[in-house]
Short mmCIF file of C-alpha atoms in Angstrom, two decimals:
data_model
loop_
_atom_site.label_atom_id
_atom_site.label_comp_id
_atom_site.label_asym_id
_atom_site.label_seq_id
_atom_site.Cartn_x
_atom_site.Cartn_y
_atom_site.Cartn_z
CA MET A 1 32.51 40.46 7.58
CA SER A 2 32.89 38.23 4.54
CA ALA A 3 32.97 34.49 4.00
CA LYS A 4 32.92 31.98 1.17
CA SER A 5 32.25 28.34 1.85
CA LEU A 6 30.61 25.13 0.76
CA GLU A 7 27.68 24.85 3.12
CA ILE A 8 26.76 21.24 4.00
CA GLU A 9 23.39 20.85 5.69
CA LEU A 10 20.90 18.10 6.37
CA LYS A 11 17.41 19.63 6.43
CA PHE A 12 14.23 18.26 7.98
CA THR A 13 10.64 19.43 7.85
CA VAL A 14 8.86 18.91 11.17
CA SER A 15 5.80 20.13 13.03
CA GLY A 16 5.89 23.04 15.47
CA PRO A 17 5.37 20.77 18.53
CA THR A 18 8.22 18.55 17.35
CA VAL A 19 10.59 21.54 17.21
CA THR A 20 9.56 22.48 20.76
CA ARG A 21 10.20 18.98 22.12
CA LEU A 22 13.55 18.52 20.36
CA ARG A 23 15.07 21.87 21.29
CA ALA A 24 15.78 20.65 24.82
CA LYS A 25 16.56 17.02 24.01
CA LYS A 26 19.83 15.56 25.27
CA ILE A 27 21.81 13.89 22.50
CA ALA A 28 23.63 10.61 23.08
CA ALA A 29 27.22 10.34 21.77
CA PHE A 30 27.41 14.12 21.22
CA LYS A 31 28.10 16.85 23.74
CA GLN A 32 26.84 20.41 23.55
CA VAL A 33 29.89 22.68 23.48
CA SER A 34 28.26 26.10 23.79
CA ARG A 35 25.15 27.69 25.19
CA ALA A 36 22.04 27.70 23.04
CA VAL A 37 21.60 30.98 21.14
CA THR A 38 18.23 32.42 20.14
CA GLN A 39 17.86 34.94 17.30
CA ASN A 40 14.99 36.61 15.51
CA LEU A 41 15.85 36.54 11.81
CA ARG A 42 14.25 38.36 8.90
CA SER A 43 15.46 37.63 5.37
CA VAL A 44 14.38 39.35 2.17
CA TYR A 45 14.95 37.50 -1.11
CA PHE A 46 15.57 39.48 -4.31
CA ASP A 47 15.19 38.66 -7.99
CA THR A 48 14.43 40.16 -11.39
CA PRO A 49 10.84 40.41 -12.70
CA ASP A 50 11.42 37.29 -14.83
CA LEU A 51 13.12 35.46 -11.92
CA ALA A 52 16.46 35.11 -13.68
CA LEU A 53 18.27 34.17 -10.45
CA LYS A 54 15.77 31.50 -9.49
CA ASN A 55 15.95 29.97 -12.95
CA ALA A 56 19.74 29.77 -12.61
CA GLY A 57 19.51 27.95 -9.25
CA ILE A 58 20.68 30.98 -7.26
CA SER A 59 19.18 32.54 -4.15
CA PHE A 60 20.08 36.14 -3.26
CA ARG A 61 19.00 37.48 0.11
CA VAL A 62 19.72 40.13 2.69
CA ARG A 63 19.20 39.01 6.32
CA HIS A 64 18.80 41.21 9.38
CA VAL A 65 20.81 39.62 12.20
CA GLY A 66 20.88 41.70 15.39
CA ARG A 67 22.08 45.11 14.23
CA ALA A 68 23.85 43.78 11.13
CA TRP A 69 22.69 43.18 7.56
CA ILE A 70 24.19 40.07 5.96
CA GLN A 71 23.99 39.58 2.19
CA THR A 72 24.11 35.95 1.09
CA VAL A 73 24.39 34.37 -2.35
CA LYS A 74 23.78 30.63 -2.60
CA ILE A 75 24.57 28.75 -5.81
CA GLY A 76 23.22 25.23 -6.25
CA THR A 77 20.24 25.25 -3.91
CA GLY A 78 18.72 21.84 -4.65
CA LEU A 79 18.29 19.09 -2.09
CA THR A 80 18.67 15.33 -2.33
CA GLY A 81 17.32 13.32 0.57
CA GLY A 82 17.37 16.48 2.68
CA LEU A 83 21.07 17.09 1.94
CA SER A 84 22.08 20.52 0.67
CA LYS A 85 25.57 21.48 -0.55
CA PRO A 86 25.37 24.97 -2.02
CA GLN A 87 28.29 27.32 -2.53
CA GLU A 88 27.66 30.20 -0.13
CA ILE A 89 29.07 33.72 -0.21
CA GLU A 90 28.30 36.02 2.71
CA ILE A 91 29.27 39.64 3.33
CA THR A 92 28.11 42.41 5.65
CA VAL A 93 26.34 45.24 3.83
CA SER A 94 25.29 48.67 5.05
CA GLY A 95 21.53 48.19 4.96
CA PRO A 96 18.55 46.18 3.76
CA ASN A 97 19.24 46.69 0.05
CA PRO A 98 21.45 44.27 -1.93
CA ASP A 99 24.87 45.39 -3.12
CA ILE A 100 26.07 43.38 -6.09
CA GLN A 101 29.41 45.19 -6.30
CA SER A 102 30.26 44.05 -2.77
CA ILE A 103 30.40 40.41 -3.89
CA TYR A 104 34.13 39.90 -3.67
CA ASP A 105 34.33 36.76 -5.82
CA PRO A 106 34.65 38.15 -9.39
CA GLU A 107 33.19 35.05 -11.08
CA VAL A 108 30.09 35.09 -8.89
CA ARG A 109 29.76 38.87 -9.15
CA ASP A 110 29.93 38.72 -12.95
CA LEU A 111 27.49 35.79 -13.02
CA ILE A 112 24.92 37.73 -10.98
CA ALA A 113 25.45 40.90 -13.03
CA ASN A 114 25.05 39.05 -16.34
CA LEU A 115 21.90 37.29 -15.20
CA ILE A 116 20.33 40.56 -14.10
CA GLY A 117 21.51 42.49 -17.15
CA GLU A 118 19.57 45.71 -17.63
CA ALA A 119 16.75 44.58 -15.35
CA SER A 120 16.30 45.71 -11.79
CA ILE A 121 16.02 43.44 -8.77
CA SER A 122 13.41 43.81 -6.07
CA PRO A 123 12.01 41.84 -3.12
CA VAL A 124 10.04 38.73 -4.09
CA PHE A 125 9.30 37.26 -0.64
CA GLU A 126 10.69 37.20 2.88
CA THR A 127 11.10 34.83 5.79
CA THR A 128 10.76 35.79 9.41
CA PHE A 129 11.45 33.22 12.10
CA LYS A 130 12.94 32.54 15.50
CA ARG A 131 16.06 30.39 15.38
CA LEU A 132 17.56 28.52 18.32
CA THR A 133 21.01 27.06 17.63
CA ARG A 134 22.98 24.48 19.57
CA LEU A 135 26.54 23.44 18.75
CA PHE A 136 27.46 19.78 19.25
CA GLU A 137 30.76 17.91 19.14
CA SER A 138 31.35 14.19 18.74
CA ASP A 139 34.05 12.21 20.50
CA ASP A 140 35.98 12.28 17.20
CA GLY A 141 35.94 16.08 17.03
CA ASP A 142 33.12 16.57 14.49
CA GLU A 143 31.29 19.87 15.02
CA ILE A 144 27.66 20.25 14.00
CA GLU A 145 25.36 23.21 14.49
CA VAL A 146 21.70 22.34 14.91
CA ALA A 147 19.22 25.11 14.09
CA PHE A 148 15.58 24.94 15.18
CA ASP A 149 13.52 27.34 13.03
CA GLN A 150 9.92 28.40 13.60
CA GLY A 151 8.21 31.26 11.77
CA LYS A 152 6.64 32.21 8.46
CA ILE A 153 7.31 32.74 4.77
CA ILE A 154 5.56 35.86 3.43
CA ALA A 155 4.91 36.85 -0.19
CA GLY A 156 2.55 39.75 -0.83
CA GLY A 157 -0.58 39.05 1.16
CA ALA A 158 0.08 35.31 1.40
CA GLU A 159 2.00 33.44 4.06
CA ARG A 160 2.79 29.89 5.13
CA ASP A 161 4.22 28.40 8.29
CA LEU A 162 7.89 27.55 8.48
CA SER A 163 9.01 24.78 10.83
CA GLU A 164 12.38 23.14 10.16
CA ILE A 165 15.45 21.66 11.77
CA GLU A 166 18.79 22.02 10.02
CA LEU A 167 22.02 20.20 10.86
CA GLU A 168 25.06 22.02 9.47
CA LEU A 169 28.48 20.39 9.40
CA LYS A 170 30.96 22.93 10.71
CA LYS A 171 33.93 20.60 10.94
CA GLY A 172 34.59 16.92 10.43
CA ARG A 173 32.94 14.02 8.63
CA LEU A 174 29.69 14.09 6.68
CA ASN A 175 28.79 10.80 8.33
CA ALA A 176 28.51 12.62 11.66
CA LEU A 177 25.50 14.57 10.34
CA TYR A 178 23.57 11.34 9.88
CA THR A 179 24.74 9.86 13.18
CA LEU A 180 23.48 12.95 14.99
CA ALA A 181 20.23 12.90 13.00
CA HIS A 182 19.59 9.28 14.04
CA SER A 183 20.07 10.33 17.65
CA ILE A 184 17.92 13.48 17.49
CA PHE A 185 15.05 11.86 15.60
CA SER A 186 15.05 8.50 17.36
CA GLU A 187 11.27 8.61 17.86
CA GLU A 188 10.05 11.97 16.56
CA PRO A 189 8.23 12.37 13.23
CA TRP A 190 10.02 14.20 10.40
CA ARG A 191 10.43 14.41 6.66
CA PHE A 192 13.48 15.16 4.59
CA SER A 193 13.08 18.70 3.29
CA SER A 194 12.58 18.62 -0.45
CA MET A 195 12.90 22.38 -0.90
CA SER A 196 15.06 25.13 0.54
CA LYS A 197 13.48 28.16 2.20
CA ALA A 198 14.10 30.03 -1.05
CA ALA A 199 12.27 27.39 -3.12
CA GLN A 200 9.35 27.47 -0.70
CA GLY A 201 9.25 31.25 -0.92
CA TYR A 202 9.18 31.23 -4.71
CA ARG A 203 6.31 28.71 -4.68
CA LEU A 204 4.34 31.01 -2.40
CA ALA A 205 5.12 34.09 -4.48
CA LEU A 206 4.11 32.30 -7.68
CA GLN A 207 0.93 31.01 -6.02
CA ASP A 208 1.98 27.47 -6.85
CA ASN A 209 -0.52 25.39 -4.90
CA THR A 210 0.31 22.05 -6.49
CA SER A 211 1.35 19.27 -4.16
CA GLU A 212 4.94 19.48 -2.99
CA TYR A 213 5.25 15.72 -3.36
CA ARG A 214 3.72 14.65 -6.65
CA PRO A 215 4.27 11.06 -7.84
CA GLN A 216 7.41 10.80 -9.89
CA LYS A 217 9.01 8.20 -12.11
CA ALA A 218 12.65 7.27 -11.66
CA ARG A 219 15.04 9.91 -12.93
CA LYS A 220 18.07 9.02 -15.04
CA SER A 221 21.10 7.95 -13.04
CA GLY A 222 23.33 10.51 -14.76
CA LEU A 223 26.25 8.13 -15.33
CA ALA A 224 29.12 9.32 -17.51
CA ASP A 225 31.75 7.46 -19.51
CA GLU A 226 34.51 8.35 -17.08
CA ASP A 227 32.62 7.07 -14.04
CA THR A 228 33.92 4.24 -11.90
CA ALA A 229 31.85 1.46 -10.39
CA GLU A 230 31.78 3.46 -7.15
CA ASP A 231 30.42 6.50 -9.01
CA ALA A 232 27.75 4.26 -10.50
CA LEU A 233 26.83 2.86 -7.09
CA GLU A 234 26.47 6.33 -5.60
CA LYS A 235 24.42 7.76 -8.47
CA ILE A 236 22.12 4.75 -8.74
CA LEU A 237 21.44 4.67 -5.00
CA ARG A 238 20.72 8.41 -5.09
CA SER A 239 18.24 7.86 -7.91
CA CYS A 240 16.51 5.16 -5.84
CA LEU A 241 16.44 7.38 -2.75
CA LYS A 242 14.82 10.24 -4.66
CA GLN A 243 12.15 8.01 -6.15
CA ILE A 244 11.32 6.28 -2.86
CA MET A 245 11.24 9.47 -0.80
CA ARG A 246 9.11 11.54 -3.17
CA ASN A 247 6.58 8.79 -3.85
CA ALA A 248 6.34 7.77 -0.21
CA TYR A 249 5.35 11.33 0.70
CA ALA A 250 3.01 11.52 -2.31
CA THR A 251 1.36 8.26 -1.26
CA PHE A 252 0.86 9.55 2.26
CA ASP A 253 -0.47 12.97 1.22
CA GLU A 254 -2.60 12.11 -1.80
CA ASP A 255 -5.04 9.48 -2.99
CA ARG A 256 -3.60 8.82 -6.45
CA PRO A 257 -2.73 5.32 -7.75
CA GLU A 258 0.51 6.56 -9.33
CA GLY A 259 2.09 7.21 -5.91
CA PRO A 260 1.97 3.61 -4.61
CA HIS A 261 2.91 2.35 -8.08
CA GLN A 262 6.07 4.45 -8.30
CA LEU A 263 6.93 3.79 -4.65
CA ARG A 264 6.83 0.04 -5.23
CA VAL A 265 8.95 0.47 -8.36
CA GLY A 266 11.46 2.54 -6.39
CA LEU A 267 11.73 -0.09 -3.66
CA ARG A 268 12.20 -2.82 -6.26
CA ARG A 269 14.87 -0.80 -8.04
CA LEU A 270 16.69 -0.36 -4.74
CA ARG A 271 16.63 -4.09 -4.04
CA SER A 272 17.96 -4.74 -7.56
CA ALA A 273 20.73 -2.19 -7.03
CA LEU A 274 21.72 -3.69 -3.67
CA LYS A 275 21.95 -7.12 -5.29
CA LEU A 276 23.78 -5.79 -8.33
CA PHE A 277 26.45 -4.12 -6.18
CA GLY A 278 26.37 -6.77 -3.47
CA SER A 279 30.06 -7.66 -3.72
CA MET A 280 30.98 -4.03 -2.99
CA LEU A 281 28.71 -3.52 0.03
CA GLU A 282 29.04 -4.42 3.67
CA PRO A 283 26.85 -7.55 3.69
CA GLU A 284 24.99 -7.07 6.98
CA PHE A 285 24.07 -3.43 6.33
CA ALA A 286 22.97 -4.10 2.74
CA ALA A 287 20.94 -7.12 3.83
CA LYS A 288 19.11 -5.08 6.46
CA LEU A 289 18.19 -2.39 3.92
CA ALA A 290 17.02 -5.03 1.45
CA VAL A 291 14.83 -6.72 4.06
CA GLN A 292 13.26 -3.41 5.08
CA ALA A 293 12.65 -2.49 1.43
CA ARG A 294 10.94 -5.84 0.86
CA GLU A 295 8.74 -5.46 3.97
CA ILE A 296 7.67 -1.93 2.98
CA ALA A 297 7.05 -3.02 -0.61
CA ALA A 298 4.84 -5.89 0.56
CA VAL A 299 2.46 -3.45 2.28
CA VAL A 300 2.55 -0.92 -0.56
CA GLY A 301 2.08 -3.79 -3.01
CA ASP A 302 -1.24 -4.82 -1.43
CA LEU A 303 -2.52 -1.28 -2.00
CA ARG A 304 -1.13 -1.18 -5.54
CA ASP A 305 -2.73 -4.55 -6.39
CA LEU A 306 -6.16 -3.18 -5.47
CA ASP A 307 -5.58 -0.17 -7.72
CA VAL A 308 -4.69 -2.53 -10.55
CA LEU A 309 -7.76 -4.69 -9.95
CA ILE A 310 -10.07 -1.67 -9.96
CA ASP A 311 -8.52 0.44 -12.70
CA GLU A 312 -6.98 -2.11 -15.05
CA ILE A 313 -8.96 -5.32 -14.53
CA ILE A 314 -12.56 -4.47 -13.60
CA GLN A 315 -13.15 -1.05 -15.18
CA PRO A 316 -12.11 -2.13 -18.73
CA CYS A 317 -14.90 -4.73 -18.54
CA GLU A 318 -17.57 -2.04 -18.26
CA ALA A 319 -17.51 -1.55 -22.03
CA VAL A 320 -18.23 -5.23 -22.73
CA ALA A 321 -20.31 -6.39 -19.73
CA PRO A 322 -24.07 -7.00 -20.21
CA SER A 323 -26.46 -4.88 -18.14
CA SER A 324 -27.12 -7.81 -15.80
CA ILE A 325 -23.52 -7.72 -14.53
CA ASP A 326 -23.17 -5.32 -11.59
CA LEU A 327 -19.56 -4.15 -11.85
CA GLN A 328 -20.13 -0.98 -9.83
CA SER A 329 -21.05 -2.94 -6.70
CA LEU A 330 -17.91 -5.02 -7.16
CA ILE A 331 -15.78 -1.88 -7.55
CA ALA A 332 -17.37 -0.39 -4.41
CA GLU A 333 -16.50 -3.56 -2.49
CA LEU A 334 -12.86 -3.32 -3.54
CA GLN A 335 -12.80 0.40 -2.78
CA LYS A 336 -13.64 -0.44 0.84
CA ARG A 337 -10.72 -2.87 0.88
CA ARG A 338 -8.54 -0.19 -0.65
CA GLU A 339 -9.37 2.27 2.14
CA THR A 340 -8.17 -0.29 4.67
CA GLU A 341 -4.94 -0.95 2.74
CA GLN A 342 -4.36 2.76 2.27
CA ALA A 343 -4.61 3.31 6.03
CA ARG A 344 -2.18 0.43 6.63
CA THR A 345 0.26 1.83 4.06
CA ARG A 346 0.14 5.29 5.61
CA GLU A 347 0.77 3.77 9.02
CA VAL A 348 3.94 2.12 7.70
CA LEU A 349 5.10 5.28 5.90
CA SER A 350 4.71 7.32 9.12
CA SER A 351 6.50 4.71 11.24
CA THR A 352 9.87 5.07 12.96
CA MET A 353 11.10 2.10 10.94
CA PHE A 354 10.40 3.79 7.61
CA ARG A 355 11.93 7.11 8.66
CA HIS A 356 15.13 5.43 9.78
CA PHE A 357 15.15 3.32 6.63
CA LEU A 358 15.21 6.55 4.59
CA LEU A 359 17.85 8.08 6.85
CA SER A 360 20.05 4.98 6.59
CA LEU A 361 19.70 4.90 2.81
CA GLY A 362 20.65 8.58 2.65
CA GLN A 363 23.63 7.95 4.90
CA LEU A 364 24.82 5.02 2.80
CA THR A 365 24.47 7.03 -0.41
CA GLU A 366 25.96 10.36 0.59
CA THR A 367 28.81 9.19 2.83
CA GLN A 368 30.08 6.27 0.72
CA GLY A 369 29.00 4.06 3.61
CA TRP A 370 29.77 0.94 1.59
CA ARG A 371 33.49 1.29 2.15
CA SER A 372 34.54 -1.49 4.50
CA SER A 373 37.71 -3.39 5.20
CA SER A 374 35.56 -6.49 5.75
CA VAL A 375 34.72 -6.77 2.05
CA PRO A 376 37.61 -8.49 0.18
CA SER A 377 39.06 -6.71 -2.84
CA GLN A 378 36.50 -3.94 -2.44
CA LYS A 379 38.88 -1.13 -3.34
CA LYS A 380 39.73 -2.75 -6.67
CA SER A 381 36.06 -3.45 -7.46
CA LEU A 382 35.02 0.12 -6.75
CA ALA A 383 37.78 1.57 -8.92
CA ARG A 384 37.02 -0.37 -12.11
CA PRO A 385 35.23 1.45 -14.95
CA ALA A 386 31.45 1.61 -14.66
CA ARG A 387 31.16 0.44 -18.28
CA LYS A 388 32.90 -2.85 -17.46
CA LEU A 389 30.58 -3.38 -14.52
CA ALA A 390 27.57 -2.58 -16.73
CA LYS A 391 28.57 -5.06 -19.43
CA LYS A 392 29.04 -7.84 -16.90
CA ALA A 393 25.80 -7.06 -15.06
CA LEU A 394 23.68 -6.80 -18.21
CA LEU A 395 25.13 -9.99 -19.69
CA LYS A 396 24.43 -11.88 -16.45
CA SER A 397 20.87 -10.58 -16.27
CA TRP A 398 20.25 -11.39 -19.91
CA ARG A 399 21.52 -14.96 -19.57
CA ARG A 400 19.32 -15.57 -16.54
CA THR A 401 16.28 -14.37 -18.50
CA GLU A 402 17.33 -16.44 -21.51
CA GLN A 403 17.46 -19.60 -19.42
CA HIS A 404 13.90 -19.19 -18.19
CA ALA A 405 12.70 -18.46 -21.73
CA ALA A 406 14.23 -21.62 -23.20
CA LEU A 407 10.95 -23.51 -22.77
CA LEU A 408 8.65 -20.52 -22.99
CA GLU A 409 5.58 -22.36 -24.25
CA GLN A 410 5.72 -24.86 -21.37
CA LEU A 411 6.10 -22.35 -18.52
CA SER A 412 3.73 -22.81 -15.60
CA ILE A 413 2.00 -19.85 -13.94
CA GLU A 414 4.72 -19.79 -11.27
CA GLU A 415 7.49 -20.00 -13.89
CA ARG A 416 5.91 -17.16 -15.86
CA HIS A 417 6.01 -15.10 -12.67
CA VAL A 418 9.73 -15.85 -12.28
CA MET A 419 10.41 -14.83 -15.87
CA ARG A 420 8.40 -11.63 -15.36
CA LYS A 421 10.68 -10.74 -12.45
CA ASP A 422 13.73 -11.56 -14.56
CA LEU A 423 12.49 -9.19 -17.28
CA LYS A 424 11.89 -6.49 -14.69
CA LYS A 425 15.38 -6.87 -13.22
CA LEU A 426 16.89 -6.76 -16.70
CA ARG A 427 15.03 -3.55 -17.46
CA TYR A 428 16.09 -1.96 -14.16
CA ALA A 429 19.73 -2.83 -14.90
CA ILE A 430 19.43 -1.38 -18.41
CA GLU A 431 17.88 1.83 -17.07
CA PHE A 432 20.62 2.14 -14.42
CA PHE A 433 23.38 1.98 -17.03
CA LEU A 434 21.60 3.42 -20.08
CA PRO A 435 23.45 6.81 -20.01
CA LEU A 436 26.66 4.90 -20.81
CA TYR A 437 25.34 3.72 -24.17
CA ASP A 438 24.28 5.12 -27.50
CA LYS A 439 20.52 5.69 -27.34
CA LYS A 440 20.04 4.79 -30.99
CA GLN A 441 21.69 1.41 -30.41
CA ALA A 442 19.73 0.75 -27.21
CA LYS A 443 16.29 1.96 -28.39
CA PRO A 444 15.29 -1.04 -30.59
CA PHE A 445 16.13 -3.52 -27.84
CA LEU A 446 14.35 -1.51 -25.15
CA LYS A 447 11.24 -1.06 -27.28
CA LYS A 448 10.84 -4.80 -27.79
CA LEU A 449 11.72 -5.57 -24.17
CA LYS A 450 8.98 -3.21 -22.96
CA LEU A 451 6.39 -4.92 -25.18
CA LEU A 452 7.36 -8.31 -23.78
CA GLN A 453 7.39 -6.98 -20.23
CA ASP A 454 3.94 -5.40 -20.70
CA MET A 455 2.58 -8.73 -21.86
CA PHE A 456 3.98 -10.53 -18.82
CA GLY A 457 2.72 -7.71 -16.62
CA TYR A 458 -0.80 -8.13 -17.93
CA LEU A 459 -0.65 -11.88 -17.39
CA ASN A 460 0.44 -11.24 -13.82
CA ASP A 461 -2.46 -8.83 -13.33
CA VAL A 462 -4.84 -11.52 -14.52
CA ALA A 463 -3.29 -13.94 -12.04
CA ILE A 464 -3.80 -11.37 -9.26
CA ALA A 465 -7.44 -11.07 -10.36
CA GLU A 466 -7.98 -14.60 -9.04
CA LYS A 467 -8.05 -12.92 -5.60
CA ILE A 468 -11.22 -10.96 -6.37
CA PRO A 469 -13.78 -13.53 -5.15
CA GLY A 470 -11.90 -13.84 -1.86
CA LEU A 471 -12.05 -10.07 -1.38
CA ILE A 472 -15.83 -10.09 -1.26
CA GLY A 473 -16.76 -10.17 2.42
CA PRO A 474 -18.92 -13.08 3.67
CA ARG A 475 -21.57 -10.65 4.90
CA SER A 476 -21.37 -8.35 1.92
CA ALA A 477 -24.69 -7.04 0.65
CA ARG A 478 -25.71 -8.52 -2.70
CA ARG A 479 -22.85 -10.99 -2.43
CA GLY A 480 -24.24 -13.22 -5.14
CA LEU A 481 -24.35 -10.41 -7.71
CA LYS A 482 -20.79 -9.41 -6.84
CA GLU A 483 -19.58 -12.99 -7.21
CA ARG A 484 -21.31 -13.16 -10.60
CA ALA A 485 -19.59 -9.92 -11.64
CA ALA A 486 -16.25 -11.30 -10.44
CA GLY A 487 -16.80 -14.44 -12.48
CA PHE A 488 -17.50 -12.40 -15.60
CA VAL A 489 -14.35 -10.30 -15.08
CA LEU A 490 -12.17 -13.38 -14.56
CA GLY A 491 -13.61 -15.16 -17.57
CA TRP A 492 -13.25 -12.18 -19.88
CA HIS A 493 -9.64 -11.48 -18.88
CA GLN A 494 -8.69 -15.15 -19.04
CA SER A 495 -9.76 -15.24 -22.67
CA GLN A 496 -7.72 -12.09 -23.32
CA ALA A 497 -4.74 -13.61 -21.51
CA ASP A 498 -4.94 -16.81 -23.55
CA ASN A 499 -4.81 -14.74 -26.73
CA SER A 500 -1.93 -12.67 -25.38
CA TRP A 501 0.08 -15.73 -24.41
CA THR A 502 0.07 -16.94 -27.98
CA GLN A 503 2.12 -13.81 -28.79
CA ALA A 504 4.74 -14.58 -26.14
CA SER A 505 6.99 -16.63 -28.38
CA GLU A 506 6.92 -14.02 -31.13
CA LEU A 507 7.68 -11.20 -28.67
CA TRP A 508 10.47 -13.15 -27.03
CA HIS A 509 12.15 -13.99 -30.32
CA GLY A 510 11.97 -10.32 -31.27
CA VAL A 511 13.92 -9.46 -28.12
CA ALA A 512 16.34 -12.37 -28.45
CA GLU A 513 17.21 -11.52 -32.05
CA GLU A 514 17.82 -7.85 -31.35
CA ASN A 515 21.42 -6.66 -31.06
CA LYS A 516 22.61 -6.56 -27.47
CA PHE A 517 23.76 -2.97 -27.34
CA TRP A 518 25.95 -3.52 -24.28
CA MET A 519 28.12 -5.87 -26.33
CA VAL A 520 28.86 -3.27 -29.01
CA LYS A 521 32.50 -2.16 -28.84
CA HIS A 522 32.94 1.31 -27.37
CA ASN A 523 35.06 3.66 -29.49
CA ASN A 524 36.51 5.74 -26.65
#
């Protein structure tokens, strides 16, 4: 037996009870075309002492299936929004030990041999689990195998539970994977898998006990000069999906301010992207995603605002407050509010609405779901160079910001807020398209833009601080002392804000006078 293929799977992490319930679920719009098959599978993963294969993004295993031993090499084992597309090479071997020479693809065989070099390979960890598979077919002939896995990952004396559901596209359209996933997980809780079984095994073997979902800033979009507008749309949406997913899970699992902060940023970036590419998207679908992103961000934003009030507004006053000002009682009052908002945020992030929002965003991103005959001239818009789109988008964003800054000194609080959002949208657009430009040309502009944005951000934080007195409960103990502390905090920051605002004109002119790097002629 031998096979070489591009394996396309959508992977979900679920609880054991969820696997049990879903194994027997009837699926609307899909019919089961074969009997369910149950197998007990044991896989041993091999690597060198310095983990050369892992570091190259390769998993190398031998799996015991019935009476057979199947050796599998997977190249490109990362996941994005639960989607995995590794190159897979399988072959039957004579026993539980790997056989590099049996790899029939010479390029892959040489790659493995060169990575191993003079070193030896040995078992690093193993997985042992029961797998139930069901094969489904859509009315359009798409075939998808659904695997329900329950078992353990074992490394030395350590082990961890394994409970996953994998949807593998055997034939047909990638879109069918997501359609089936929507049907299977209509109400059940799940998460997109962020790591393959191999990645989980390596973490266990390396005794890596850090959180699987740590807060993460937006990653670069990865745009290239040859990319089209459609390439840009896909890569930017994928960047948004990664940031939202990872920080949503981090916010749910941990109590760290960075999670809600980066989640709100991710949701805002997504809304900016949907607006930026609006002419290329199916209007109703894009509008629904944008509305959901705004609703989720509103809840997350209330939690984030409390973090800002505690960490960036009240706590800096401790160094300057007289001993008669009781800031700790005020912080404790807001911490109680934060616990309530954290519970509300976690409720939203565990809701059916949020899970299907993520699934829909993944479907849009990975299946080019924006393609629609109802959008005029869409094909032409998608095919134009990404650089042309970037220049137009950045120029439009800049001009909008420039208009609001024309009377900078006379801006009201509300108008300052509008300009702050304009600056944020401009920065998001720049970050989306930055890989297309010379960093040296872009760096001076970005540096000054960030200074201006930070100033407007601080002014917005001071405006949010006006909420503090209203957050002190009417029956709060020592209410008077807390109100006095709030008054001190507001007064101190208002004086700082007044001083900062005097720098606004200088900062703005620094940005306005800087060369607009997106207008520089491209040599290629």
